[in-house]
Amino acid sequence: MAFPPSSAEKLVQTGIDHVIAETAPSIVPNGNALSKLQELDASTLIFTRNLQGKVVPEAAKVATQNVYVLPVVFLCAHAYQTIEFSTTDHMITCAWNAATGWQTPHLEAYGPLTLMPTASVFHYATECFEGTKCYRGYDGALRLFRPDLNCIRLLNSATRISLPAFDPKELKQLIEALIAVDGQKWLPKSKPGTFLYIRPTMIGTEAGIGPKAPREALLYIIALQFPAFDEMSFVRPSGQVSSKSNAHGNHSKPGMKLLASRNDMVRAWPGGFGWAKVGANYGPSLVAQAEAQDLGHHQVLWLLGEQNEVTEAGASNFFVLWKTRQGKLQLVTAPLEDRIILDGVTRRSVLDLARGGLASSSKHSDKLEVVEKKFSMTEVEEAVEEGRMVEAFVTGTGFFIISISQIHYRGKDLDIPMEAGSTGLYAQSFKDSLNQIMYGDESHEWGVVVEENPDRT
């Protein structure tokens, strides 16, 4: 039987509510505190030190004068670069089963996982993850950036695919525990301004063939070195870049180039799961990503429907800053209500800064109006052609904030202004404001200090 979208969405939400009530009743108002299932409890963490710790490699280096050539999958190595993705010494694991609930979490040596070939994650995409960072501040402190939002989002993603719920505060404590042990070695105080990427992940581990909610799951948290993509120059993947050509200025225009998706492609849809950070959102998009790269672009700008509504760019949130025909200066991004796009932490932070008047430009004294709304690629095209486009950029934990220099749409290259040369003025202002919080130059509630404990036993 086919359900109308409203009924289908209600059915999904009822299922999510049921998973939370069964597996983490303490986070439900008036929930059943007498549930037989053990909830996630960070206070029971058992630590087993890695006695064969790794040698910390130098920070991720990129060859060819810090020029980054995006490959098919933007996190893979490419012929023109040498990037090391080294994980830290430890990881956190915590198993769950439907009979007893969450087991005791372990902080242990980083290493392989053991799963049966019929594990649910391999066959039914019962997998979700998060991405956040830990920063070594210029004041010497270690900080997480708005980790509560990442923990809540992992809860939302997990329950969307029938994985168990948990109290986000407990997950936050586990993340802090990992960083407290590994942070001092991998982010030494002698190297302020550096960061580690943190990847909490949950997978369905029950063995057996059959599409059903898994009765066994595993939560694990790892940390790794990660390149600062926003500090790199972007060139076309097909460009033959060398130090010599760069020295003579013979290289592509900086900034990210996007290929607008065709009508036969769609990344997410109303009533779907585009808002959840699940693996099923990413794998199917890589075919289009490969096509975009082959055509000389960095990412796909995903459009939706007959009106070509703008949604996301690759795996990042997308912003435009334009002037309306009435002269208003607007910061515009797609809305969340249709659950098509991810509620990005960087996205939310940029919007909060803009609404608070913390981003400004000496070239544009007009008050910035923040708008979350549906908008079409036709509107973007008209703004460019009429000279009303000020800049565009993408946001995300991996890319942080990167300006867009060009969008290819229906056979036409739309050049996007970048008034600061390699970036837009507003994009740079947002980056500067957030970096000050992340690295401790500004005391702010978004920057959560982690107390280091490298000698924990």
Tab-separated table of C-alpha atoms in Angstrom:
chain	number	residue	atom	x	y	z
A	1	MET	CA	0.000	0.000	0.000
A	2	ALA	CA	1.348	3.435	-0.925
A	3	PHE	CA	1.200	6.025	1.822
A	4	PRO	CA	0.954	9.753	1.183
A	5	PRO	CA	4.095	11.574	2.331
A	6	SER	CA	2.482	12.892	5.512
A	7	SER	CA	1.411	9.411	6.580
A	8	ALA	CA	4.792	7.903	5.717
A	9	GLU	CA	6.614	10.560	7.703
A	10	LYS	CA	4.317	9.992	10.653
A	11	LEU	CA	4.981	6.259	10.467
A	12	VAL	CA	8.739	6.840	10.483
A	13	GLN	CA	8.547	9.244	13.414
A	14	THR	CA	6.418	6.791	15.383
A	15	GLY	CA	9.063	4.139	14.776
A	16	ILE	CA	11.847	6.476	15.895
A	17	ASP	CA	9.941	7.366	19.064
A	18	HIS	CA	9.472	3.669	19.779
A	19	VAL	CA	13.208	2.938	19.409
A	20	ILE	CA	14.082	5.762	21.816
A	21	ALA	CA	11.460	4.720	24.368
A	22	GLU	CA	12.723	1.137	24.312
A	23	THR	CA	16.471	1.727	24.321
A	24	ALA	CA	16.996	5.083	26.100
A	25	PRO	CA	13.838	5.892	28.085
A	26	SER	CA	15.701	8.295	30.378
A	27	ILE	CA	15.902	10.916	27.605
A	28	VAL	CA	12.137	10.780	27.012
A	29	PRO	CA	10.012	13.106	29.161
A	30	ASN	CA	7.987	10.890	31.510
A	31	GLY	CA	9.762	7.856	30.046
A	32	ASN	CA	9.853	4.412	31.610
A	33	ALA	CA	12.784	4.671	34.013
A	34	LEU	CA	12.313	1.002	34.962
A	35	SER	CA	13.257	-0.314	31.507
A	36	LYS	CA	15.103	-3.624	31.670
A	37	LEU	CA	17.708	-2.471	29.154
A	38	GLN	CA	20.971	-0.926	30.337
A	39	GLU	CA	21.516	2.550	28.914
A	40	LEU	CA	24.818	3.939	27.660
A	41	ASP	CA	26.896	4.892	30.720
A	42	ALA	CA	30.215	6.658	30.197
A	43	SER	CA	31.064	6.454	33.890
A	44	THR	CA	31.716	2.691	33.574
A	45	LEU	CA	34.405	3.165	30.917
A	46	ILE	CA	37.255	0.638	31.187
A	47	PHE	CA	40.688	1.798	29.983
A	48	THR	CA	43.273	-0.577	28.583
A	49	ARG	CA	46.390	1.324	27.529
A	50	ASN	CA	47.964	0.711	24.141
A	51	LEU	CA	51.473	-0.402	25.059
A	52	GLN	CA	52.641	-0.206	21.453
A	53	GLY	CA	51.772	3.386	20.708
A	54	LYS	CA	52.310	4.790	17.239
A	55	VAL	CA	54.876	7.333	16.153
A	56	VAL	CA	53.066	10.581	15.411
A	57	PRO	CA	53.765	11.569	11.786
A	58	GLU	CA	54.210	15.165	10.817
A	59	ALA	CA	51.015	17.080	10.163
A	60	ALA	CA	49.326	16.123	6.903
A	61	LYS	CA	51.450	17.527	4.117
A	62	VAL	CA	50.283	18.315	0.625
A	63	ALA	CA	52.715	18.387	-2.256
A	64	THR	CA	52.784	20.834	-5.158
A	65	GLN	CA	52.852	23.972	-3.053
A	66	ASN	CA	49.758	23.108	-1.057
A	67	VAL	CA	47.568	22.615	-4.119
A	68	TYR	CA	44.807	20.071	-3.578
A	69	VAL	CA	43.347	18.246	-6.554
A	70	LEU	CA	40.049	16.667	-5.590
A	71	PRO	CA	39.752	13.063	-6.689
A	72	VAL	CA	36.617	10.962	-7.168
A	73	VAL	CA	36.218	10.605	-3.411
A	74	PHE	CA	37.386	13.844	-1.905
A	75	LEU	CA	39.101	12.162	1.049
A	76	CYS	CA	41.357	9.879	-1.016
A	77	ALA	CA	44.974	10.411	-1.968
A	78	HIS	CA	45.711	11.694	-5.458
A	79	ALA	CA	48.780	11.597	-7.678
A	80	TYR	CA	49.477	15.258	-6.998
A	81	GLN	CA	49.447	15.008	-3.217
A	82	THR	CA	50.821	13.050	-0.279
A	83	ILE	CA	48.379	13.102	2.616
A	84	GLU	CA	48.689	10.871	5.647
A	85	PHE	CA	45.525	9.924	7.527
A	86	SER	CA	46.955	8.476	10.725
A	87	THR	CA	44.654	7.340	13.510
A	88	THR	CA	45.604	7.928	17.137
A	89	ASP	CA	46.678	5.223	19.593
A	90	HIS	CA	43.274	4.436	21.071
A	91	MET	CA	39.610	4.064	20.222
A	92	ILE	CA	36.420	3.601	22.206
A	93	THR	CA	34.054	0.700	21.614
A	94	CYS	CA	30.727	-0.155	23.201
A	95	ALA	CA	28.478	-3.040	22.188
A	96	TRP	CA	24.691	-3.209	22.466
A	97	ASN	CA	22.187	-6.026	22.240
A	98	ALA	CA	18.426	-6.151	22.434
A	99	ALA	CA	18.417	-8.513	25.437
A	100	THR	CA	20.443	-6.454	27.904
A	101	GLY	CA	21.085	-3.070	26.273
A	102	TRP	CA	24.379	-1.171	26.285
A	103	GLN	CA	27.429	-3.014	27.563
A	104	THR	CA	30.462	-1.547	29.343
A	105	PRO	CA	32.370	0.888	27.086
A	106	HIS	CA	36.090	0.283	26.534
A	107	LEU	CA	38.898	2.701	25.742
A	108	GLU	CA	41.449	0.427	24.101
A	109	ALA	CA	44.168	0.182	21.474
A	110	TYR	CA	43.073	1.204	17.987
A	111	GLY	CA	42.688	-1.869	15.836
A	112	PRO	CA	40.489	-3.963	13.547
A	113	LEU	CA	36.916	-4.965	14.278
A	114	THR	CA	35.670	-8.546	13.978
A	115	LEU	CA	32.316	-8.966	12.242
A	116	MET	CA	30.497	-11.848	10.611
A	117	PRO	CA	30.077	-11.686	6.815
A	118	THR	CA	26.309	-11.644	7.341
A	119	ALA	CA	26.425	-8.658	9.726
A	120	SER	CA	23.523	-6.279	9.176
A	121	VAL	CA	25.772	-3.335	8.317
A	122	PHE	CA	27.121	-5.136	5.225
A	123	HIS	CA	23.730	-5.937	3.743
A	124	TYR	CA	21.166	-3.399	4.935
A	125	ALA	CA	23.165	-0.193	5.408
A	126	THR	CA	22.573	-0.053	9.163
A	127	GLU	CA	25.391	2.431	9.626
A	128	CYS	CA	25.639	6.048	10.703
A	129	PHE	CA	28.462	8.317	11.768
A	130	GLU	CA	29.467	11.781	12.896
A	131	GLY	CA	32.311	14.121	12.140
A	132	THR	CA	33.687	16.652	14.579
A	133	LYS	CA	37.113	17.998	15.501
A	134	CYS	CA	39.293	18.631	18.526
A	135	TYR	CA	41.452	21.758	18.400
A	136	ARG	CA	44.709	22.675	20.114
A	137	GLY	CA	44.209	26.295	21.057
A	138	TYR	CA	46.744	29.076	21.076
A	139	ASP	CA	46.109	29.272	24.808
A	140	GLY	CA	47.291	25.669	25.181
A	141	ALA	CA	43.857	24.148	25.822
A	142	LEU	CA	42.131	21.341	23.939
A	143	ARG	CA	38.637	22.168	22.716
A	144	LEU	CA	35.696	20.517	21.039
A	145	PHE	CA	33.356	22.704	18.992
A	146	ARG	CA	29.664	22.407	19.857
A	147	PRO	CA	29.953	18.637	20.477
A	148	ASP	CA	26.431	18.481	21.900
A	149	LEU	CA	25.054	19.095	18.395
A	150	ASN	CA	27.050	16.225	16.903
A	151	CYS	CA	25.937	13.869	19.674
A	152	ILE	CA	22.277	14.767	19.203
A	153	ARG	CA	22.633	14.327	15.453
A	154	LEU	CA	24.147	10.851	15.857
A	155	LEU	CA	21.178	9.942	18.045
A	156	ASN	CA	18.808	11.148	15.326
A	157	SER	CA	20.702	9.285	12.604
A	158	ALA	CA	20.900	6.045	14.599
A	159	THR	CA	17.227	5.886	15.443
A	160	ARG	CA	16.311	6.678	11.826
A	161	ILE	CA	17.828	3.330	10.810
A	162	SER	CA	16.601	1.314	13.837
A	163	LEU	CA	19.875	1.399	15.747
A	164	PRO	CA	19.690	1.888	19.528
A	165	ALA	CA	19.278	5.248	21.218
A	166	PHE	CA	21.457	6.777	23.928
A	167	ASP	CA	21.770	9.903	26.029
A	168	PRO	CA	23.827	12.365	23.915
A	169	LYS	CA	25.535	13.583	27.088
A	170	GLU	CA	27.010	10.110	27.615
A	171	LEU	CA	28.411	10.046	24.076
A	172	LYS	CA	29.956	13.477	24.635
A	173	GLN	CA	31.710	12.158	27.751
A	174	LEU	CA	33.109	9.218	25.801
A	175	ILE	CA	34.467	11.543	23.104
A	176	GLU	CA	36.077	13.678	25.787
A	177	ALA	CA	37.601	10.583	27.392
A	178	LEU	CA	39.308	9.580	24.135
A	179	ILE	CA	40.671	13.080	23.557
A	180	ALA	CA	41.779	13.403	27.178
A	181	VAL	CA	44.062	10.378	26.705
A	182	ASP	CA	45.335	10.901	23.134
A	183	GLY	CA	45.168	14.675	22.830
A	184	GLN	CA	48.474	15.587	24.465
A	185	LYS	CA	50.526	13.276	22.241
A	186	TRP	CA	48.725	13.881	18.965
A	187	LEU	CA	47.998	17.590	19.485
A	188	PRO	CA	51.010	18.770	21.486
A	189	LYS	CA	51.000	22.215	23.038
A	190	SER	CA	54.030	23.003	20.894
A	191	LYS	CA	51.747	22.928	17.831
A	192	PRO	CA	48.827	25.284	18.485
A	193	GLY	CA	46.410	25.809	15.625
A	194	THR	CA	46.210	22.091	14.801
A	195	PHE	CA	43.316	19.656	15.107
A	196	LEU	CA	42.224	16.024	15.059
A	197	TYR	CA	39.160	14.732	13.239
A	198	ILE	CA	36.851	12.620	15.423
A	199	ARG	CA	34.579	9.988	13.907
A	200	PRO	CA	31.915	8.437	16.183
A	201	THR	CA	30.234	5.571	14.314
A	202	MET	CA	27.426	3.114	14.998
A	203	ILE	CA	26.824	-0.068	13.008
A	204	GLY	CA	24.394	-2.970	13.082
A	205	THR	CA	26.403	-6.112	13.865
A	206	GLU	CA	23.777	-8.856	14.166
A	207	ALA	CA	24.598	-11.787	11.885
A	208	GLY	CA	21.838	-13.022	9.637
A	209	ILE	CA	20.231	-12.418	6.272
A	210	GLY	CA	16.891	-10.656	6.340
A	211	PRO	CA	15.832	-6.992	6.312
A	212	LYS	CA	15.016	-6.270	9.948
A	213	ALA	CA	16.094	-3.998	12.775
A	214	PRO	CA	19.390	-5.404	14.088
A	215	ARG	CA	19.353	-6.823	17.612
A	216	GLU	CA	23.072	-6.208	18.024
A	217	ALA	CA	25.051	-3.023	17.386
A	218	LEU	CA	28.424	-1.450	18.019
A	219	LEU	CA	29.320	2.136	18.816
A	220	TYR	CA	32.936	3.102	18.249
A	221	ILE	CA	34.868	6.357	18.288
A	222	ILE	CA	38.176	7.007	16.530
A	223	ALA	CA	40.351	10.086	16.047
A	224	LEU	CA	42.730	10.793	13.189
A	225	GLN	CA	44.920	13.387	11.589
A	226	PHE	CA	43.147	15.234	8.827
A	227	PRO	CA	44.185	17.878	6.296
A	228	ALA	CA	42.835	21.418	6.515
A	229	PHE	CA	40.984	21.459	3.201
A	230	ASP	CA	39.925	25.093	3.594
A	231	GLU	CA	43.589	26.193	3.595
A	232	MET	CA	44.308	24.515	0.264
A	233	SER	CA	44.043	25.905	-3.229
A	234	PHE	CA	41.584	24.117	-5.475
A	235	VAL	CA	42.338	23.411	-9.120
A	236	ARG	CA	40.479	21.418	-11.704
A	237	PRO	CA	41.111	17.703	-11.261
A	238	SER	CA	42.200	17.451	-14.892
A	239	GLY	CA	44.765	20.250	-14.566
A	240	GLN	CA	48.440	19.295	-14.832
A	241	VAL	CA	49.752	21.307	-11.921
A	242	SER	CA	53.428	21.723	-11.128
A	243	SER	CA	55.518	24.053	-9.024
A	244	LYS	CA	56.835	25.607	-12.210
A	245	SER	CA	53.397	26.368	-13.614
A	246	ASN	CA	52.278	27.839	-10.296
A	247	ALA	CA	55.333	30.053	-10.152
A	248	HIS	CA	54.375	31.578	-13.490
A	249	GLY	CA	50.759	32.023	-12.487
A	250	ASN	CA	49.593	29.449	-15.016
A	251	HIS	CA	46.930	27.722	-12.954
A	252	SER	CA	43.182	27.579	-12.635
A	253	LYS	CA	41.137	30.148	-10.804
A	254	PRO	CA	41.042	29.378	-7.077
A	255	GLY	CA	37.854	28.317	-5.369
A	256	MET	CA	35.642	25.276	-5.680
A	257	LYS	CA	33.930	24.485	-8.975
A	258	LEU	CA	30.511	22.843	-8.869
A	259	LEU	CA	28.562	20.879	-11.453
A	260	ALA	CA	24.799	21.311	-11.076
A	261	SER	CA	23.108	17.911	-11.146
A	262	ARG	CA	20.926	16.862	-14.048
A	263	ASN	CA	17.223	16.094	-13.779
A	264	ASP	CA	17.938	12.345	-13.820
A	265	MET	CA	19.927	12.555	-10.567
A	266	VAL	CA	18.719	13.177	-7.028
A	267	ARG	CA	20.562	12.919	-3.721
A	268	ALA	CA	17.660	13.227	-1.282
A	269	TRP	CA	13.922	13.790	-1.375
A	270	PRO	CA	11.102	14.954	0.941
A	271	GLY	CA	10.203	12.270	3.452
A	272	GLY	CA	13.500	10.479	2.910
A	273	PHE	CA	16.642	10.450	5.037
A	274	GLY	CA	18.796	13.219	3.575
A	275	TRP	CA	18.803	14.861	7.011
A	276	ALA	CA	20.448	11.812	8.650
A	277	LYS	CA	24.195	11.181	8.526
A	278	VAL	CA	23.892	7.611	7.287
A	279	GLY	CA	26.173	5.828	4.857
A	280	ALA	CA	23.298	5.277	2.443
A	281	ASN	CA	23.318	9.026	1.736
A	282	TYR	CA	26.887	8.926	0.483
A	283	GLY	CA	27.627	5.758	-1.486
A	284	PRO	CA	24.984	6.283	-4.201
A	285	SER	CA	26.178	9.852	-4.806
A	286	LEU	CA	29.718	8.815	-5.686
A	287	VAL	CA	28.792	7.889	-9.269
A	288	ALA	CA	27.768	11.482	-9.942
A	289	GLN	CA	30.816	12.686	-8.024
A	290	ALA	CA	33.046	10.662	-10.351
A	291	GLU	CA	31.287	12.105	-13.398
A	292	ALA	CA	31.754	15.640	-12.082
A	293	GLN	CA	35.447	15.050	-11.587
A	294	ASP	CA	35.862	13.607	-15.064
A	295	LEU	CA	34.278	16.774	-16.435
A	296	GLY	CA	36.693	19.001	-14.491
A	297	HIS	CA	34.652	19.961	-11.433
A	298	HIS	CA	35.156	19.402	-7.718
A	299	GLN	CA	31.679	18.585	-6.429
A	300	VAL	CA	28.072	18.130	-7.510
A	301	LEU	CA	25.566	20.832	-6.631
A	302	TRP	CA	22.468	18.769	-5.960
A	303	LEU	CA	19.218	20.087	-7.400
A	304	LEU	CA	15.724	18.762	-6.707
A	305	GLY	CA	12.470	18.678	-8.651
A	306	GLU	CA	11.151	20.443	-11.711
A	307	GLN	CA	12.075	23.837	-10.259
A	308	ASN	CA	15.708	22.778	-9.785
A	309	GLU	CA	15.726	23.676	-6.115
A	310	VAL	CA	19.232	24.017	-4.690
A	311	THR	CA	19.951	21.654	-1.794
A	312	GLU	CA	23.547	20.651	-0.981
A	313	ALA	CA	26.969	20.679	-2.638
A	314	GLY	CA	28.503	17.232	-2.431
A	315	ALA	CA	28.287	16.390	1.258
A	316	SER	CA	28.329	20.036	2.356
A	317	ASN	CA	25.736	22.715	3.024
A	318	PHE	CA	25.521	25.442	0.377
A	319	PHE	CA	25.103	29.208	0.839
A	320	VAL	CA	24.667	32.124	-1.525
A	321	LEU	CA	25.008	35.776	-0.642
A	322	TRP	CA	23.241	38.045	-3.084
A	323	LYS	CA	21.403	41.302	-3.428
A	324	THR	CA	17.722	41.166	-4.235
A	325	ARG	CA	16.320	43.281	-7.038
A	326	GLN	CA	15.090	45.580	-4.272
A	327	GLY	CA	18.652	46.021	-3.027
A	328	LYS	CA	18.517	43.863	0.128
A	329	LEU	CA	21.683	41.947	0.982
A	330	GLN	CA	20.697	38.357	1.803
A	331	LEU	CA	22.475	35.248	3.034
A	332	VAL	CA	20.394	32.360	1.680
A	333	THR	CA	20.529	28.620	2.315
A	334	ALA	CA	18.079	25.741	1.904
A	335	PRO	CA	15.664	25.094	4.801
A	336	LEU	CA	15.533	22.054	7.082
A	337	GLU	CA	11.791	21.459	7.287
A	338	ASP	CA	11.558	18.977	4.387
A	339	ARG	CA	14.376	16.896	5.932
A	340	ILE	CA	16.278	16.926	2.661
A	341	ILE	CA	19.546	18.437	3.865
A	342	LEU	CA	21.803	17.781	6.820
A	343	ASP	CA	21.548	20.079	9.833
A	344	GLY	CA	25.254	20.896	9.653
A	345	VAL	CA	26.992	22.205	12.756
A	346	THR	CA	29.048	24.657	10.707
A	347	ARG	CA	25.880	25.634	8.823
A	348	ARG	CA	24.072	26.358	12.053
A	349	SER	CA	27.047	28.287	13.421
A	350	VAL	CA	27.292	30.483	10.314
A	351	LEU	CA	23.577	31.277	10.567
A	352	ASP	CA	23.916	32.073	14.266
A	353	LEU	CA	26.854	34.375	13.614
A	354	ALA	CA	25.056	36.127	10.757
A	355	ARG	CA	21.905	36.649	12.809
A	356	GLY	CA	24.043	38.019	15.615
A	357	GLY	CA	25.664	40.521	13.284
A	358	LEU	CA	29.143	39.048	13.847
A	359	ALA	CA	30.068	38.829	10.157
A	360	SER	CA	30.664	41.969	8.156
A	361	SER	CA	32.400	43.240	5.056
A	362	SER	CA	34.038	46.593	4.514
A	363	LYS	CA	32.765	46.582	0.927
A	364	HIS	CA	29.151	45.923	1.897
A	365	SER	CA	27.773	48.121	4.643
A	366	ASP	CA	24.179	46.950	4.083
A	367	LYS	CA	22.553	44.981	6.887
A	368	LEU	CA	22.672	41.257	6.177
A	369	GLU	CA	19.312	39.504	6.063
A	370	VAL	CA	19.473	35.791	6.878
A	371	VAL	CA	17.018	33.648	4.910
A	372	GLU	CA	16.397	29.897	5.092
A	373	LYS	CA	14.170	29.132	2.136
A	374	LYS	CA	13.756	27.088	-1.000
A	375	PHE	CA	15.487	28.709	-3.950
A	376	SER	CA	16.112	27.577	-7.490
A	377	MET	CA	19.115	27.374	-9.745
A	378	THR	CA	17.315	29.807	-12.045
A	379	GLU	CA	17.440	32.399	-9.255
A	380	VAL	CA	21.164	31.776	-8.841
A	381	GLU	CA	21.701	32.144	-12.589
A	382	GLU	CA	19.736	35.397	-12.710
A	383	ALA	CA	21.652	36.827	-9.743
A	384	VAL	CA	24.954	36.106	-11.492
A	385	GLU	CA	23.857	37.481	-14.860
A	386	GLU	CA	22.369	40.627	-13.306
A	387	GLY	CA	25.457	41.324	-11.204
A	388	ARG	CA	23.641	40.763	-7.900
A	389	MET	CA	25.641	37.735	-6.754
A	390	VAL	CA	28.100	38.698	-4.021
A	391	GLU	CA	29.578	35.283	-3.213
A	392	ALA	CA	28.774	31.634	-2.517
A	393	PHE	CA	30.383	29.052	-0.247
A	394	VAL	CA	29.999	25.588	1.241
A	395	THR	CA	30.233	24.616	4.899
A	396	GLY	CA	30.951	21.381	6.718
A	397	THR	CA	33.235	19.841	9.314
A	398	GLY	CA	35.585	18.389	6.684
A	399	PHE	CA	35.801	21.354	4.311
A	400	PHE	CA	34.995	23.951	7.027
A	401	ILE	CA	34.156	26.981	4.812
A	402	ILE	CA	35.257	27.135	1.176
A	403	SER	CA	34.250	29.708	-1.411
A	404	ILE	CA	32.698	28.767	-4.755
A	405	SER	CA	34.265	30.257	-7.854
A	406	GLN	CA	32.114	28.651	-10.542
A	407	ILE	CA	28.930	26.637	-11.098
A	408	HIS	CA	28.338	24.785	-14.354
A	409	TYR	CA	24.613	24.749	-15.124
A	410	ARG	CA	22.938	23.610	-18.344
A	411	GLY	CA	26.049	24.061	-20.485
A	412	LYS	CA	26.956	27.436	-19.010
A	413	ASP	CA	29.727	28.390	-16.565
A	414	LEU	CA	28.449	30.825	-13.957
A	415	ASP	CA	31.387	32.698	-12.442
A	416	ILE	CA	30.895	33.536	-8.766
A	417	PRO	CA	32.696	36.588	-7.342
A	418	MET	CA	35.422	36.088	-4.732
A	419	GLU	CA	36.209	39.620	-3.608
A	420	ALA	CA	39.156	38.629	-1.398
A	421	GLY	CA	40.919	36.898	-4.308
A	422	SER	CA	40.962	33.290	-3.122
A	423	THR	CA	37.805	33.568	-1.041
A	424	GLY	CA	34.728	35.681	-0.488
A	425	LEU	CA	34.867	38.451	2.097
A	426	TYR	CA	31.940	37.103	4.095
A	427	ALA	CA	33.185	33.511	3.930
A	428	GLN	CA	36.514	34.714	5.321
A	429	SER	CA	34.757	36.688	8.040
A	430	PHE	CA	32.762	33.638	9.132
A	431	LYS	CA	35.920	31.522	9.142
A	432	ASP	CA	37.817	34.064	11.212
A	433	SER	CA	35.023	34.318	13.785
A	434	LEU	CA	34.702	30.531	14.158
A	435	ASN	CA	38.460	29.970	14.259
A	436	GLN	CA	38.764	32.404	17.140
A	437	ILE	CA	36.331	30.258	19.126
A	438	MET	CA	37.799	26.918	18.046
A	439	TYR	CA	41.366	27.880	18.927
A	440	GLY	CA	40.637	29.799	22.106
A	441	ASP	CA	41.264	33.356	20.970
A	442	GLU	CA	37.704	34.108	22.045
A	443	SER	CA	36.052	32.624	25.117
A	444	HIS	CA	32.699	31.235	24.003
A	445	GLU	CA	30.248	28.564	25.110
A	446	TRP	CA	30.662	26.806	21.750
A	447	GLY	CA	34.274	25.991	22.589
A	448	VAL	CA	34.222	23.142	25.120
A	449	VAL	CA	37.535	22.670	26.926
A	450	VAL	CA	38.661	19.064	27.459
A	451	GLU	CA	40.740	18.302	30.543
A	452	GLU	CA	43.736	16.237	29.443
A	453	ASN	CA	44.583	12.971	31.193
A	454	PRO	CA	47.320	11.207	29.177
A	455	ASP	CA	48.475	9.145	32.185
A	456	ARG	CA	45.104	7.613	32.914
A	457	THR	CA	45.267	4.043	34.166
